[in-house]
Coordinates of C-alpha atoms and ligand atoms in Angstrom, one line a residue:
X968 CA 11.8 -35.7 21.6
X969 CA 13.3 -35.6 25.0
X970 CA 16.7 -35.5 23.5
X971 CA 15.5 -32.6 21.2
X972 CA 14.7 -30.8 24.1
X973 CA 17.5 -31.3 26.0
X974 CA 19.8 -29.8 23.0
X975 CA 17.6 -26.9 22.6
X976 CA 19.4 -24.9 25.7
X977 CA 22.6 -25.0 23.9
X978 CA 21.3 -22.3 21.6
X979 CA 20.9 -20.2 24.5
X980 CA 24.4 -18.3 24.1
X981 CA 24.3 -17.7 20.8
X982 CA 22.0 -14.2 21.2
X983 CA 24.4 -13.6 24.0
X984 CA 27.4 -14.0 21.7
X985 CA 26.1 -11.7 19.2
X986 CA 25.1 -8.8 21.4
X987 CA 28.5 -7.8 22.2
X988 CA 29.7 -7.6 18.8
X989 CA 26.9 -5.8 17.8
X990 CA 27.0 -3.4 20.5
X991 CA 30.4 -1.4 20.1
X992 CA 30.5 -1.7 16.4
X993 CA 28.2 1.4 15.6
X994 CA 28.0 4.6 18.0
X995 CA 24.7 5.1 16.8
X996 CA 23.3 1.5 16.4
X997 CA 20.8 1.9 13.6
X998 CA 17.7 -0.5 14.0
X999 CA 17.3 -2.5 10.8
X1000 CA 13.7 -1.5 10.0
X1001 CA 12.3 -1.5 6.4
X1002 CA 12.2 2.0 4.6
X1003 CA 8.7 2.3 4.6
X1004 CA 8.7 2.4 8.4
X1005 CA 11.7 4.4 8.6
X1006 CA 10.1 7.2 6.8
X1007 CA 6.8 6.9 7.9
X1008 CA 5.4 10.5 8.6
X1009 CA 6.2 11.3 12.1
X1010 CA 3.7 14.4 12.2
X1011 CA 0.5 15.4 10.7
X1012 CA 2.4 18.0 8.6
X1013 CA 4.5 15.2 7.1
X1014 CA 1.8 13.5 5.5
X1015 CA 1.9 14.6 1.8
X1016 CA -1.1 15.4 -0.7
X1017 CA -3.9 14.5 1.7
X1018 CA -4.4 18.5 2.1
X1019 CA -8.2 18.4 2.9
X1020 CA -8.0 15.9 5.7
X1021 CA -4.9 17.0 7.4
X1022 CA -6.6 20.5 7.4
X1023 CA -9.4 19.3 9.1
X1024 CA -7.9 16.9 11.3
X1025 CA -5.6 19.7 12.5
X1026 CA -8.4 21.8 13.2
X1027 CA -10.2 19.3 15.3
X1028 CA -7.0 18.4 17.2
X1029 CA -6.6 22.1 18.2
X1030 CA -10.4 22.5 19.4
X1031 CA -10.3 18.9 21.1
X1032 CA -13.6 18.3 19.7
X1033 CA -12.4 15.3 17.4
X1034 CA -15.4 13.5 15.8
X1035 CA -15.4 9.7 15.4
X1036 CA -13.4 9.1 12.2
X1037 CA -13.4 7.2 9.0
X1038 CA -10.6 6.9 6.9
X1039 CA -10.6 4.9 3.6
X1040 CA -8.7 4.7 0.4
X1041 CA -6.3 2.4 -1.6
X1042 CA -3.4 1.0 0.0
X1043 CA -0.3 2.9 0.7
X1044 CA -1.7 6.5 0.9
X1045 CA -1.2 7.2 4.4
X1046 CA -4.2 6.4 6.4
X1047 CA -2.4 4.3 9.3
X1048 CA 0.3 7.1 9.3
X1049 CA -2.0 10.0 9.5
X1050 CA -3.8 8.8 12.6
X1051 CA -0.8 7.3 14.5
X1052 CA 1.0 10.7 13.8
X1053 CA -2.2 12.9 15.1
X1054 CA -1.9 10.5 18.3
X1055 CA 1.6 11.0 18.7
X1056 CA 0.8 14.9 18.3
X1057 CA -1.7 14.8 20.8
X1058 CA -0.5 12.7 23.6
X1059 CA 3.3 12.8 23.2
X1060 CA 5.2 9.5 23.2
X1061 CA 4.7 8.8 27.0
X1062 CA 0.7 9.1 27.3
X1063 CA 0.6 7.4 23.7
X1064 CA 0.6 4.0 25.3
X1065 CA -2.2 4.6 27.8
X1066 CA -4.3 6.3 25.5
X1067 CA -4.5 4.8 22.4
X1068 CA -5.7 1.2 21.7
X1069 CA -4.8 -0.1 18.5
X1070 CA -6.4 -3.1 16.8
X1071 CA -6.0 -4.4 13.4
X1072 CA -6.7 -7.3 11.4
X1073 CA -3.9 -9.3 12.9
X1074 CA -5.9 -9.2 16.4
X1075 CA -9.0 -10.7 17.2
X1076 CA -11.7 -8.5 16.7
X1077 CA -15.0 -10.7 16.9
X1078 CA -17.8 -9.5 19.0
X1079 CA -16.4 -10.6 22.2
X1080 CA -13.5 -8.8 21.9
X1081 CA -15.7 -5.5 20.9
X1082 CA -17.8 -6.3 24.3
X1083 CA -14.9 -6.8 26.4
X1084 CA -11.4 -5.2 25.4
X1085 CA -13.0 -2.3 23.4
X1086 CA -15.7 -1.6 26.1
X1087 CA -13.5 -1.8 29.2
X1088 CA -10.7 0.4 27.6
X1089 CA -13.4 2.7 26.4
X1090 CA -14.9 2.8 30.1
X1091 CA -11.8 4.1 31.7
X1092 CA -11.8 7.8 32.0
X1093 CA -8.7 10.2 31.8
X1094 CA -7.4 13.5 32.7
X1095 CA -6.8 16.3 30.5
X1096 CA -3.4 16.9 31.4
X1097 CA -0.1 15.2 30.1
X1098 CA 2.8 13.9 32.4
X1099 CA 5.1 16.9 31.1
X1100 CA 2.0 19.5 32.5
X1101 CA 1.2 20.2 28.8
X1102 CA -2.9 20.1 27.9
X1103 CA -3.9 17.1 26.1
X1104 CA -7.6 16.1 25.0
X1105 CA -9.6 14.2 27.9
X1106 CA -10.4 11.3 25.7
X1107 CA -8.9 8.2 24.5
X1108 CA -8.7 7.1 21.0
X1109 CA -9.2 3.6 19.6
X1110 CA -7.7 2.8 16.4
X1111 CA -9.7 -0.1 14.5
X1112 CA -7.2 -0.6 11.4
X1113 CA -8.6 -2.5 8.5
X1114 CA -11.9 -2.3 9.8
X1115 CA -13.2 -3.9 6.7
X1116 CA -12.3 -7.2 7.9
X1117 CA -14.0 -7.3 10.7
X1118 CA -17.7 -9.2 10.7
X1119 CA -21.1 -7.4 10.5
X1120 CA -22.0 -8.6 14.1
X1121 CA -18.6 -7.0 15.4
X1122 CA -19.1 -3.6 13.7
X1123 CA -23.0 -3.7 14.9
X1124 CA -21.8 -4.5 18.5
X1125 CA -19.7 -1.0 18.2
X1126 CA -22.8 1.1 17.5
X1127 CA -24.0 1.7 20.9
X1128 CA -20.4 1.5 22.6
X1129 CA -19.7 4.4 20.4
X1130 CA -22.5 6.7 21.4
X1131 CA -22.2 6.0 25.1
X1132 CA -18.3 6.3 25.6
X1133 CA -18.4 9.6 23.3
X1134 CA -17.3 11.5 26.6
X1135 CA -14.2 9.4 27.0
X1136 CA -13.4 7.8 23.9
X1137 CA -13.0 8.5 20.0
X1138 CA -13.0 6.2 17.5
X1139 CA -11.0 5.8 14.2
X1140 CA -12.1 3.3 11.7
X1141 CA -9.6 2.7 8.5
X1142 CA -10.5 0.7 5.6
X1143 CA -9.9 0.1 2.2
X1144 CA -13.3 -0.3 0.7
X1145 CA -16.1 1.9 3.0
X1146 CA -18.8 -0.1 1.4
X1147 CA -18.1 -2.9 3.4
X1148 CA -18.5 -1.2 6.7
X1149 CA -22.0 -1.1 7.9
X1150 CA -24.1 2.2 7.5
X1151 CA -25.0 2.6 11.1
X1152 CA -21.6 3.4 11.6
X1153 CA -20.4 5.0 8.9
X1154 CA -23.1 7.8 10.0
X1155 CA -21.5 8.0 13.4
X1156 CA -18.1 9.0 12.0
X1157 CA -16.7 11.9 9.8
X1158 CA -15.7 10.1 6.8
X1159 CA -12.4 11.4 5.1
X1160 CA -11.3 9.8 1.4
X1161 CA -7.7 9.1 1.0
X1162 CA -6.5 9.8 -2.5
X1163 CA -4.0 7.9 -4.5
X1164 CA -0.6 9.7 -4.3
X1165 CA 0.1 12.2 -7.3
X1166 CA 3.1 11.5 -9.4
X1167 CA 4.6 14.5 -8.4
X1168 CA 4.5 13.8 -4.9
X1169 CA 5.8 10.6 -5.0
X1170 CA 8.9 11.7 -7.0
X1171 CA 9.5 14.0 -4.3
X1172 CA 9.3 11.5 -1.7
X1173 CA 11.4 9.2 -3.4
X1174 CA 14.1 11.8 -4.4
X1175 CA 14.1 12.8 -0.5
X1176 CA 14.7 9.2 0.6
X1177 CA 17.2 8.8 -2.1
X1178 CA 18.9 11.9 -0.7
X1179 CA 18.8 10.7 3.1
X1180 CA 20.5 7.1 2.1
X1181 CA 22.9 8.4 -0.2
X1182 CA 21.5 6.6 -3.3
X1183 CA 22.0 7.6 -6.7
X1184 CA 18.9 6.9 -9.2
X1185 CA 18.4 8.5 -12.3
X1186 CA 15.3 10.6 -13.4
X1187 CA 13.7 8.1 -15.6
X1188 CA 14.3 5.7 -12.5
X1189 CA 12.1 7.4 -10.4
X1190 CA 9.5 8.0 -13.0
X1191 CA 9.6 4.4 -13.5
X1192 CA 9.2 3.4 -9.8
X1193 CA 6.0 6.1 -9.7
X1194 CA 4.7 4.5 -12.6
X1195 CA 4.8 0.7 -11.4
X1196 CA 3.3 1.5 -8.1
X1197 CA 0.1 3.1 -9.4
X1198 CA -0.2 5.7 -6.8
X1199 CA 0.8 3.3 -3.6
X1200 CA 4.0 4.9 -1.9
X1201 CA 4.4 2.0 0.2
X1202 CA 4.9 0.0 -3.1
X1203 CA 7.3 2.3 -4.4
X1204 CA 9.5 2.8 -1.4
X1205 CA 9.5 -1.0 -1.1
X1206 CA 11.0 -1.3 -4.8
X1207 CA 13.3 1.4 -4.0
X1208 CA 14.7 -0.6 -1.5
X1209 CA 15.1 -3.9 -3.3
X1210 CA 16.6 -1.9 -6.2
X1211 CA 19.1 -0.3 -3.5
X1212 CA 20.0 -3.8 -2.4
X1213 CA 20.5 -4.9 -5.8
X1214 CA 22.6 -2.1 -6.9
X1215 CA 24.5 -1.8 -3.9
X1216 CA 25.8 1.5 -4.3
X1217 CA 25.7 2.2 -8.3
X1218 CA 23.2 3.8 -9.8
X1219 CA 19.6 3.0 -10.0
X1220 CA 18.3 3.0 -13.3
X1221 CA 15.1 2.7 -15.3
X1222 CA 16.1 -0.8 -16.3
X1223 CA 16.5 -1.8 -13.0
X1224 CA 13.3 -0.9 -11.7
X1225 CA 11.3 -2.5 -14.4
X1226 CA 13.6 -5.9 -13.8
X1227 CA 12.5 -5.7 -10.0
X1228 CA 9.0 -4.8 -10.6
X1229 CA 8.5 -7.9 -13.1
X1230 CA 7.6 -5.1 -16.0
X1231 CA 8.2 -6.2 -19.8
X1232 CA 10.6 -3.8 -21.1
X1233 CA 8.7 -1.3 -23.7
X1234 CA 11.0 -2.3 -26.4
X1235 CA 9.9 -5.7 -26.2
X1236 CA 6.1 -4.9 -26.1
X1237 CA 6.8 -2.8 -29.1
X1238 CA 8.6 -5.4 -30.8
X1239 CA 5.7 -8.0 -30.3
X1240 CA 3.2 -5.5 -31.8
X1241 CA 5.4 -4.5 -34.7
X1242 CA 5.4 -8.5 -35.5
X1243 CA 1.9 -8.7 -35.2
X1244 CA 1.1 -5.9 -37.5
X1245 CA 3.9 -6.9 -40.1
X1246 CA 4.9 -10.2 -40.0
X1247 CA 4.2 -13.9 -40.2
X1248 CA 2.6 -16.2 -37.6
X1249 CA 5.8 -18.0 -37.2
X1250 CA 7.4 -15.1 -36.1
X1251 CA 4.6 -14.1 -33.7
X1252 CA 4.7 -17.2 -32.0
X1253 CA 8.3 -17.3 -31.4
X1254 CA 8.3 -14.0 -29.8
X1255 CA 5.5 -14.7 -27.6
X1256 CA 7.3 -17.9 -26.8
X1257 CA 10.4 -16.2 -25.8
X1258 CA 8.5 -13.7 -23.7
X1259 CA 6.8 -16.3 -21.8
X1260 CA 10.3 -18.2 -21.5
X1261 CA 12.0 -15.3 -20.2
X1262 CA 9.4 -15.7 -17.1
X1263 CA 7.1 -12.6 -17.7
X1264 CA 3.8 -13.0 -16.4
X1265 CA 1.4 -13.3 -18.6
X1266 CA -1.2 -10.9 -17.0
X1267 CA 1.5 -8.3 -17.2
X1268 CA 2.2 -8.8 -20.9
X1269 CA -1.8 -8.5 -21.3
X1270 CA -1.6 -5.3 -19.1
X1271 CA 0.9 -3.7 -20.8
X1272 CA -0.3 -4.4 -24.3
X1273 CA -3.7 -3.2 -23.5
X1274 CA -1.8 0.1 -22.7
X1275 CA 0.0 0.0 -26.0
X1276 CA -2.8 -1.0 -28.2
X1277 CA -4.9 1.6 -27.0
X1278 CA -2.5 4.3 -27.8
X1279 CA -1.7 3.0 -30.9
X1280 CA -2.5 5.3 -33.6
X1281 CA -2.2 2.6 -36.4
X1282 CA -5.4 1.0 -35.3
X1283 CA -9.0 2.7 -35.9
X1284 CA -11.7 2.1 -33.4
X1285 CA -13.5 -0.6 -34.5
X1286 CA -10.4 -2.8 -34.5
X1287 CA -9.2 -1.4 -31.0
X1288 CA -12.9 -2.4 -29.8
X1289 CA -12.7 -6.1 -31.1
X1290 CA -9.1 -6.4 -29.6
X1291 CA -10.4 -5.4 -26.3
X1292 CA -13.1 -7.7 -26.2
X1293 CA -10.7 -10.8 -26.7
X1294 CA -8.3 -9.0 -24.1
X1295 CA -11.2 -9.4 -21.6
X1296 CA -11.8 -12.9 -22.6
X1297 CA -8.1 -13.9 -22.1
X1298 CA -8.0 -12.2 -19.0
X1299 CA -10.8 -14.3 -17.5
X1300 CA -9.4 -17.1 -18.9
X1301 CA -6.0 -16.4 -17.3
X1302 CA -7.8 -15.7 -14.2
X1303 CA -9.3 -19.5 -14.3
X1304 CA -5.8 -21.0 -14.6
X1305 CA -5.7 -21.4 -18.8
X1306 CA -2.5 -22.0 -20.6
X1307 CA -0.3 -18.8 -20.7
X1308 CA 1.3 -19.3 -23.9
X1309 CA -1.9 -20.6 -25.6
X1310 CA -3.9 -17.3 -24.4
X1311 CA -1.1 -15.1 -25.5
X1312 CA -1.3 -16.8 -29.0
X1313 CA -5.0 -16.5 -29.4
X1314 CA -4.5 -12.6 -28.3
X1315 CA -1.9 -11.9 -30.8
X1316 CA -3.9 -13.6 -33.6
X1317 CA -6.8 -11.5 -33.1
X1318 CA -4.5 -8.4 -33.0
X1319 CA -3.0 -9.5 -36.1
X1320 CA -6.1 -10.5 -37.8
X1321 CA -7.5 -7.0 -37.0
X1322 CA -4.7 -5.0 -37.9
X1323 CA -4.5 -6.7 -41.6
X1324 CA -7.7 -5.8 -41.7
X1325 CA -6.8 -2.2 -42.1
X1326 CA -4.5 -2.7 -45.3
Ligands
LIG245 N1 0.6 10.4 2.3 C1 1.6 10.1 2.7 N2 2.5 11.0 3.1 C2 3.6 10.5 3.3 N3 4.3 9.1 3.2 C3 3.2 8.2 3.0 C4 2.0 8.7 2.4 N4 1.1 7.7 2.3 C5 2.0 6.6 2.4 N5 3.0 6.9 2.7 C6 4.4 6.1 3.0 O1 4.0 4.6 2.8 C7 4.0 4.1 4.0 C8 2.6 3.5 4.1 O2 1.5 4.0 4.5 P1 0.1 3.6 5.5 O3 1.0 2.5 6.3 O4 -0.2 5.0 6.0 O5 -0.8 2.9 4.4 P2 -2.3 2.7 4.4 O6 -3.3 4.0 3.9 O7 -2.5 2.5 5.8 O8 -2.4 1.6 3.7 P3 -3.1 0.4 3.8 O9 -4.4 0.4 3.4 O10 -2.6 -0.8 3.2 O11 -3.1 -0.1 5.4 C9 4.2 4.8 4.9 O12 5.1 4.5 5.7 C10 4.8 6.2 4.2 O13 6.4 5.8 4.3
LIG246 MG1 -3.0 0.9 7.0

């Protein structure tokens, strides 16, 4: 142990060594931040698609009569970004640190913290001017991100604090599941629902990033990114960054995106269905084995089969409903840890059986 501790100081010079090499190399040293942070909206106007929220928020910001806020909606739709951008606009970069207290699920937010940290911060009074002489609202903002993970007791402790400190403090609660916020808190806040972003908006943002990062990406590639991320722009941007790393300057195509996202190529799903409809049990078994051997997750195959089967005009409603029932069963079994290959075979057998009844 002692020897180990003695040995550690030799690690000291290492970071120093790397410093001079990193310093002069780039005139404008770019911080290595993930793209989701790099392209986080800087002002409220940059927030795309959430028009109602932005409109109400902007009017409140102008009038300095901001209510307590509650933002809710699915992941990656701009909740955290919106309040951070609004706070930065209100206070400017300098005052921001003094006036805004951000607590998220990574911080201890039990009842003790609400009683001490939040209450103490809320009780401080503040002036109505900024250091640069501009006016700013005479209150502070406490952001409680991921508030749905706060205990009921901690939420209850907030109730009275929220009312008592309303002269000096505004609260902004952010969560994915609004039903997990206790009723007395929701009734003290203006609620804003964040919608999953539309395909068009996501496409625009992704194209913008491609342009800024000098990436080449085909139209189908962008469409695939949007499709796999299901309204979550953060997911789409993260996939785009991985794809950019993988291609290293070459064009990003649909196949690369599907590869990264672990999506089964449509052709393979189609051919599996084709086999179920027209071929023998042995062939079906071998195509399922093939898919599983390639490492595709059974839940992913199931989801895609679900979409394809329901769009398929060769099956009638009765057949589709029988297949859907089996799909639900297989889904449950997979969630319980059943064997992927056997479950897929079971599902495909039902598809086979149902489609043969048609003829
Ligand atoms: N409406 C939007 N306009 C512009 N960019 C967005 C929008 N929504 C999400 N983004 C992008 O996605 C990233 C993540 O957004 P943000 O952190 O605000 O999501 P969130 O709603 O807080 O999600 P979570 O519920 O998971 O915390 C941002 O950095 C930004 O690049
Ligand atoms: Mg967030």
